[in-house]
Amino acid sequence: MNFLEYLIGADARTALMGRMMQKMGVDRQLKVVADHIAVTNRAVDRCRSCGHQDECAAWLDETEHADHPPAYCRNDDLIARLQTIR
């Protein structure tokens, strides 16, 4: 894998994270938590290191509403915490 392929893949995983936050209804909450830039960067890092991109993309495409992300989601704890902020 060359550097460009890495960047394209990393960008795709970042997009999946954004879609997951929107699907779970916590994208706005992520922007208002204390130290939101660092929290977001850690969430992006977890998503980028995940090996379930294909399953995640399919889940996001097929799921209209869910209370919880799929079990393999590395940001499930963060999403659960964000869901308590209304």
Short mmCIF file of C-alpha atoms in Angstrom, two decimals:
data_model
loop_
_atom_site.label_atom_id
_atom_site.label_comp_id
_atom_site.label_asym_id
_atom_site.label_seq_id
_atom_site.Cartn_x
_atom_site.Cartn_y
_atom_site.Cartn_z
CA MET A 1 0.00 0.00 0.00
CA ASN A 2 1.39 3.37 -0.92
CA PHE A 3 0.84 6.58 1.01
CA LEU A 4 -1.97 7.80 -1.25
CA GLU A 5 -3.86 4.52 -0.82
CA TYR A 6 -3.44 4.88 2.95
CA LEU A 7 -4.83 8.43 2.88
CA ILE A 8 -7.82 7.42 0.77
CA GLY A 9 -8.57 4.52 3.12
CA ALA A 10 -8.16 6.70 6.20
CA ASP A 11 -10.49 9.32 4.73
CA ALA A 12 -13.10 6.64 3.99
CA ARG A 13 -12.94 5.43 7.60
CA THR A 14 -13.27 9.00 8.86
CA ALA A 15 -16.37 9.39 6.69
CA LEU A 16 -17.79 6.18 8.21
CA MET A 17 -17.27 7.61 11.68
CA GLY A 18 -19.15 10.76 10.72
CA ARG A 19 -21.99 8.73 9.26
CA MET A 20 -22.14 6.58 12.41
CA MET A 21 -22.32 9.64 14.66
CA GLN A 22 -25.15 11.05 12.52
CA LYS A 23 -26.98 7.71 12.40
CA MET A 24 -26.78 7.43 16.18
CA GLY A 25 -27.95 11.04 16.56
CA VAL A 26 -24.88 12.21 18.46
CA ASP A 27 -23.03 14.29 15.89
CA ARG A 28 -24.10 17.56 17.55
CA GLN A 29 -23.27 16.29 21.03
CA LEU A 30 -19.76 15.41 19.87
CA LYS A 31 -19.21 19.07 18.99
CA VAL A 32 -20.13 20.38 22.45
CA VAL A 33 -18.36 18.02 24.84
CA ALA A 34 -15.42 19.37 26.79
CA ASP A 35 -12.20 19.15 24.76
CA HIS A 36 -14.26 18.11 21.74
CA ILE A 37 -11.32 18.32 19.33
CA ALA A 38 -9.29 15.78 21.30
CA VAL A 39 -12.36 13.56 21.81
CA THR A 40 -13.09 13.66 18.08
CA ASN A 41 -9.46 12.91 17.19
CA ARG A 42 -9.45 9.85 19.46
CA ALA A 43 -12.75 8.67 17.94
CA VAL A 44 -11.29 9.09 14.44
CA ASP A 45 -8.18 7.13 15.48
CA ARG A 46 -10.33 4.28 16.81
CA CYS A 47 -12.34 4.21 13.60
CA ARG A 48 -9.24 4.35 11.41
CA SER A 49 -7.74 1.35 13.21
CA CYS A 50 -10.91 -0.74 12.86
CA GLY A 51 -10.94 -3.71 10.52
CA HIS A 52 -14.70 -3.68 9.93
CA GLN A 53 -15.02 -0.96 7.29
CA ASP A 54 -17.03 -3.09 4.86
CA GLU A 55 -19.43 -4.33 7.54
CA CYS A 56 -19.76 -0.81 8.92
CA ALA A 57 -20.55 0.69 5.52
CA ALA A 58 -23.15 -2.02 4.87
CA TRP A 59 -24.69 -1.57 8.32
CA LEU A 60 -24.92 2.19 7.80
CA ASP A 61 -26.49 1.71 4.37
CA GLU A 62 -29.03 -0.86 5.56
CA THR A 63 -29.99 0.54 8.97
CA GLU A 64 -32.52 3.35 9.15
CA HIS A 65 -32.60 3.69 12.94
CA ALA A 66 -30.76 2.00 15.77
CA ASP A 67 -30.30 2.70 19.46
CA HIS A 68 -26.80 1.24 19.50
CA PRO A 69 -23.99 0.84 17.00
CA PRO A 70 -22.96 -2.65 15.90
CA ALA A 71 -21.06 -4.70 18.49
CA TYR A 72 -17.75 -4.32 16.65
CA CYS A 73 -17.85 -0.50 16.75
CA ARG A 74 -14.82 0.81 18.62
CA ASN A 75 -16.67 4.02 19.46
CA ASP A 76 -19.64 2.33 21.13
CA ASP A 77 -18.70 3.60 24.61
CA LEU A 78 -18.30 7.16 23.33
CA ILE A 79 -21.61 6.96 21.49
CA ALA A 80 -23.35 5.69 24.65
CA ARG A 81 -21.91 8.60 26.66
CA LEU A 82 -22.91 11.11 23.99
CA GLN A 83 -26.46 9.72 23.94
CA THR A 84 -26.87 10.85 27.56
CA ILE A 85 -26.31 14.48 26.47
CA ARG A 86 -29.52 16.01 25.18
#
